[in-house]
Coordinates of C-alpha atoms in Angstrom, one line a residue:
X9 CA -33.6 -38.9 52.0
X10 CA -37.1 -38.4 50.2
X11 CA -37.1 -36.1 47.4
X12 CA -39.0 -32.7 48.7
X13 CA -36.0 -32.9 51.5
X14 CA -33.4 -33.2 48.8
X15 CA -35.2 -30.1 46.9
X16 CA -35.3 -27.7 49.9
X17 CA -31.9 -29.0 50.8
X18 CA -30.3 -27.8 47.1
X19 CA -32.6 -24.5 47.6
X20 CA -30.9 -23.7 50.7
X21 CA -27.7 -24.1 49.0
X22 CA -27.8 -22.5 46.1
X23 CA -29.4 -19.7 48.4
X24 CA -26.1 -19.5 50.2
X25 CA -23.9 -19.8 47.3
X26 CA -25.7 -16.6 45.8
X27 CA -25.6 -14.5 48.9
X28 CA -22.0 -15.2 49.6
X29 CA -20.5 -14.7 45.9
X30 CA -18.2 -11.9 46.0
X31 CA -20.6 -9.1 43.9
X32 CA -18.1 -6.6 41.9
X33 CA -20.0 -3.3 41.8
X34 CA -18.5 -0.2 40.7
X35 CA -20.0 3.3 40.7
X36 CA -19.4 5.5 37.5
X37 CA -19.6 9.4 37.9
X38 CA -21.0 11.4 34.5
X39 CA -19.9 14.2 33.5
X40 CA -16.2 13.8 34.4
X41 CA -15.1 16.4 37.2
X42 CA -12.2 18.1 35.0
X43 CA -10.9 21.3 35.1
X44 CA -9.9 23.6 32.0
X45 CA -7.0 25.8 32.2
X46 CA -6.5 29.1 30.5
X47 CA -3.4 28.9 28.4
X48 CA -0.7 31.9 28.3
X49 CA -2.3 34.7 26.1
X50 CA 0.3 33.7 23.5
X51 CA -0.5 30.1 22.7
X52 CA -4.8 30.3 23.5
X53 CA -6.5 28.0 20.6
X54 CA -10.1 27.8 19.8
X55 CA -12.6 24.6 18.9
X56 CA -16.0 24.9 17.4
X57 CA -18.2 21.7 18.3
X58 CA -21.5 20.5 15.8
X59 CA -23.7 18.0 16.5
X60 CA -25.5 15.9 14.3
X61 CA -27.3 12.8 15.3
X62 CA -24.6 10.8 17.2
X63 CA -21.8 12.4 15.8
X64 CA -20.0 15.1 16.9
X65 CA -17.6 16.9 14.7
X66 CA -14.3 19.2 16.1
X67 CA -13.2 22.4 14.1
X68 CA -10.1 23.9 14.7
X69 CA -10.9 27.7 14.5
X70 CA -7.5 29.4 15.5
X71 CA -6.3 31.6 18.2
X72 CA -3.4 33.4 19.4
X73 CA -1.5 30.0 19.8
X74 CA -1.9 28.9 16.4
X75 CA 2.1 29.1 15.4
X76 CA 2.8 27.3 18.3
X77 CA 0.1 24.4 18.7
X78 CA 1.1 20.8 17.6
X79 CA -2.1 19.3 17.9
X80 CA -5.7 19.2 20.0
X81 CA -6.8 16.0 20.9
X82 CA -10.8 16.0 21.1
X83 CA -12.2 12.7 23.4
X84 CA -15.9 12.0 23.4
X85 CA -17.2 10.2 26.5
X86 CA -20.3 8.4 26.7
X87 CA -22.7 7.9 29.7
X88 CA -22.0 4.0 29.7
X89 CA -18.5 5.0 30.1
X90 CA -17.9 4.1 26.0
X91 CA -14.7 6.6 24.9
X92 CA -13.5 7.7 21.3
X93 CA -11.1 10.5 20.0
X94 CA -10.0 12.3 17.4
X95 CA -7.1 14.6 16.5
X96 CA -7.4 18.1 14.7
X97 CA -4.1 19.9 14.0
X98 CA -3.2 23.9 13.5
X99 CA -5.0 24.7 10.4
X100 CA -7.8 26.7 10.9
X101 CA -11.3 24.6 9.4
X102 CA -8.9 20.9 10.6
X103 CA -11.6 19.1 11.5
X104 CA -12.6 15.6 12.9
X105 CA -15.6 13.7 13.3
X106 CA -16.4 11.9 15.9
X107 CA -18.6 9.1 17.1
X108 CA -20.7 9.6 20.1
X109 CA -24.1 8.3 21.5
X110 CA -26.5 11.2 21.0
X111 CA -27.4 11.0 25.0
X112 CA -25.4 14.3 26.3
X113 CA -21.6 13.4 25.7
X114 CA -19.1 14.8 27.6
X115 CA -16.6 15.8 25.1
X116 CA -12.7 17.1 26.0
X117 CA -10.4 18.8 24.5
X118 CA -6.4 19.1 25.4
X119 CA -4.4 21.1 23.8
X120 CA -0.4 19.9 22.7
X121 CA 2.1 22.6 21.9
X122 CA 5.4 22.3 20.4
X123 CA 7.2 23.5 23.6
X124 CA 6.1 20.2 25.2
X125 CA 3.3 21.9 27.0
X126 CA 0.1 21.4 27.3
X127 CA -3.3 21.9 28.5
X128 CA -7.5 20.7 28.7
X129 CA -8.8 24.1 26.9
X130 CA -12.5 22.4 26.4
X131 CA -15.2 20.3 28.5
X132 CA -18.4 20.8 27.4
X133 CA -21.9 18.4 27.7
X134 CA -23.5 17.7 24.1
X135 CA -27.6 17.5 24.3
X136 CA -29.4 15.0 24.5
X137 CA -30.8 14.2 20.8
X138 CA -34.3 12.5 21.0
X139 CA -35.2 9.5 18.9
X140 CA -31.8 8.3 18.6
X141 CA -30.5 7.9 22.5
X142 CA -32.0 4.7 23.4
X143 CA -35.0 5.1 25.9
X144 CA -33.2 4.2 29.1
X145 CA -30.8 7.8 28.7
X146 CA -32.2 10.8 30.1
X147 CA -31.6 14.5 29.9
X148 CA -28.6 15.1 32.6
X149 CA -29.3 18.2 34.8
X150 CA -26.5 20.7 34.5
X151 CA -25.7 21.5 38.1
X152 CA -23.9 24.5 37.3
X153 CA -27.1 25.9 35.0
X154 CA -28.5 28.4 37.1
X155 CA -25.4 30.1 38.5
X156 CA -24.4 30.4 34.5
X157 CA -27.6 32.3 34.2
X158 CA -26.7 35.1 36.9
X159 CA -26.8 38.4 35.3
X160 CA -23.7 39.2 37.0
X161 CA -21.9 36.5 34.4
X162 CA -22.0 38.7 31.5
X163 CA -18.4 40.3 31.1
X164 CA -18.2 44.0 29.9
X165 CA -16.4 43.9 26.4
X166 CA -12.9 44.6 26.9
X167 CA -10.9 46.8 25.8
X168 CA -7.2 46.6 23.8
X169 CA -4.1 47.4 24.5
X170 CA -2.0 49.2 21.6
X171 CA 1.1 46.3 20.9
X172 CA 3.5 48.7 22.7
X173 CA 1.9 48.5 26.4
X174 CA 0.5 44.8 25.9
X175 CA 0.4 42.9 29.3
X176 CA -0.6 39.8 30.1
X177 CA -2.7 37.6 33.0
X178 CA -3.6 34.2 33.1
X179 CA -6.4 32.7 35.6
X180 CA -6.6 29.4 36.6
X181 CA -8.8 27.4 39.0
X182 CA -7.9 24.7 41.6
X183 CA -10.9 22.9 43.2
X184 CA -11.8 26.0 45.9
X185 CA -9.3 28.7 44.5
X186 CA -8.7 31.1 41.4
X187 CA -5.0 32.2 40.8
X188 CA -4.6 34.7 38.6
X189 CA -0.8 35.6 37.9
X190 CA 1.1 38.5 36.2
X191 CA 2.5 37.3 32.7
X192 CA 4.3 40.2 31.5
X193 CA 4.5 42.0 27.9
X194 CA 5.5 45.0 26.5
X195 CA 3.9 47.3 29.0
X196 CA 4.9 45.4 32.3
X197 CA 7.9 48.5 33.4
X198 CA 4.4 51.0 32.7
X199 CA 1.9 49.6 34.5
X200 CA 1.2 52.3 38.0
X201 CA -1.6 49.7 39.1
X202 CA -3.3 46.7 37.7
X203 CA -6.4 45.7 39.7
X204 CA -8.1 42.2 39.6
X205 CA -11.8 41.4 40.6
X206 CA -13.5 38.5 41.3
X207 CA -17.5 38.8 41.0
X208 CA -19.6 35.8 42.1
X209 CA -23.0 35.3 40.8
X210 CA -24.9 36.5 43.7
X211 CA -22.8 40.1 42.6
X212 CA -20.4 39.9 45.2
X213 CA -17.2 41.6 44.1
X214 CA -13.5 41.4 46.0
X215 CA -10.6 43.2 44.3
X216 CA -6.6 42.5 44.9
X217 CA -3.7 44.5 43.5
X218 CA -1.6 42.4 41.2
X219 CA 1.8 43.2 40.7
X220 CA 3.8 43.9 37.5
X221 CA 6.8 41.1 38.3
X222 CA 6.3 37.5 35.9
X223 CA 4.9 35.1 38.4
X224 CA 3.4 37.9 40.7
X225 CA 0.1 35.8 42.0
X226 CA -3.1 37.3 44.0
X227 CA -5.4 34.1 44.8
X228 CA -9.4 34.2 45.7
X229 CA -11.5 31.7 47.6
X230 CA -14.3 30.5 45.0
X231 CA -17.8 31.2 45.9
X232 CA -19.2 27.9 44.7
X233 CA -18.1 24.8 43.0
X234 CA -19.2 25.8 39.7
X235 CA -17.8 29.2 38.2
X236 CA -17.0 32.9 39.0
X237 CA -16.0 35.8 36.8
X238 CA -12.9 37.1 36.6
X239 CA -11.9 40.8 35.5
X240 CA -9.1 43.1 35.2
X241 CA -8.0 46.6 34.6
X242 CA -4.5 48.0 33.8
X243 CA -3.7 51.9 34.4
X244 CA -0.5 53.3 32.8
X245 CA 1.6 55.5 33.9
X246 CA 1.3 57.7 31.1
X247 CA -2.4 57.9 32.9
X248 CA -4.6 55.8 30.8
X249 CA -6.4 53.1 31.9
X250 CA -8.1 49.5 30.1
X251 CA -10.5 47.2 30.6
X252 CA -8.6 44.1 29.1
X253 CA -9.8 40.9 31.2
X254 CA -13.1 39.6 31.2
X255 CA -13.5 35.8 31.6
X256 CA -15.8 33.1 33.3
X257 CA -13.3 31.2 35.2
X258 CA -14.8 27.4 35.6
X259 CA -14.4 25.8 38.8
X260 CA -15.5 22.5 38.4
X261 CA -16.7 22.8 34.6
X262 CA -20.0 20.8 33.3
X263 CA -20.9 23.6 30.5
X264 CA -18.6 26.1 28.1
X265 CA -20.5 29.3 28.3

């Protein structure tokens, strides 16, 4: 066989060899889809987030839950999928620093208690620092942005309960749905009506009667895949009345407002 036959002979070849190889490819998503949920109004537990170059750091700043935490475990995720964690524990200024990338890490935060529970109280998107994120990064568009800017999404300050007539809710969202269930306290054999209302960001309002029995559940349809606002309001039936639930339920959560 004369040479320019044996060369197109090992092109075509090798040309088969590369179109036949098995080619793994695998398709990353960024943010993470996950969902926070709203612990008990006994054990809630608050985390302050700095950035600084690539580095993030976690502060533990208290809440209700305090007593009863065991620890917060804070995860910084990447874009390229690259993952690291720290740990804070219950001490009010417990802090950790973290290493991240600098291009808009997705940074999560679970909650551990000492009852065994436990629950993802934080998911928020760090920016995108220029000069240190390599040139091939850029600035993620927050698909929830402009519904978080609806005037409707600014809750009316709330108003509290004396210790005696203290009741309880807790809201939590599943994919397409908000439950919001009755979780007792002091006042729960006072209450004449407690009202919840869900108000979209368009302004669209719905309200359900919720009743007074731990576990009682009333359930709305979210309006979109991002967030909705949640409120309540307690009468007595010593005839007065609070404001004492005011929150931006997150549906599928890509920013912490």
């Amino acid at each position: 066989m004369r040479m320019w036959e044996r060369i197109i002979c090992g092109v075509f070849l090798l040309s088969i060899l590369v179109f036949c190889s098995p080619v793994t490819s695998e398709t990353a998503v960024f943010p993470l889809p996950v969902v926070t949920v709203q612990p008990p109004a006994n054990m809630t537990a608050s985390v302050q987030l700095n950035q600084e170059g690539m580095y993030i750091t976690a502060i533990f700043r208290g809440g209700l839950g305090q007593s009863l935490l065991k620890e917060i475990k804070v995860e910084v995720i990447s874009p390229d999928g690259t993952r690291n964690s720290g740990v804070i524990g219950n001490v009010v200024g417990n802090s950790a620093v973290i290493k991240g990338s600098g291009c808009g890490d997705q940074v999560i935060g679970t909650a551990y208690f000492k009852n065994g529970m436990s629950y993802v109280i934080l998911n928020e998107k760090m920016q995108y620092i220029r000069g240190i994120c390599p040139a091939d990064y850029y600035t993620v568009v927050d698909p929830c942005e402009e519904i978080a800017r609806s005037p409707f999404f600014k809750p009316d300050p709330i108003q509290e309960i004396p210790a005696k007539k203290y009741v309880a809710i807790q809201a939590n969202a599943d994919i397409s749905r908000i439950e919001v269930q009755f979780r007792g306290g002091f006042g729960q054999n006072m209450i004449k009506s407690l009202q919840v209302h869900r108000i979209g960001p368009d302004g669209s309002r719905e309200t359900k009667e919720l009743g007074n029995r731990v576990g009682d559940e009333v359930v709305f349809k979210a309006t979109n895949n991002c967030m909705d606002r949640i409120s309540a309001d307690v009468s007595f039936i010593d005839g007065t009345k609070y404001h004492f639930y005011d929150q931006i339920i997150h549906i599928s959560r890509y920013m912490n407002l």
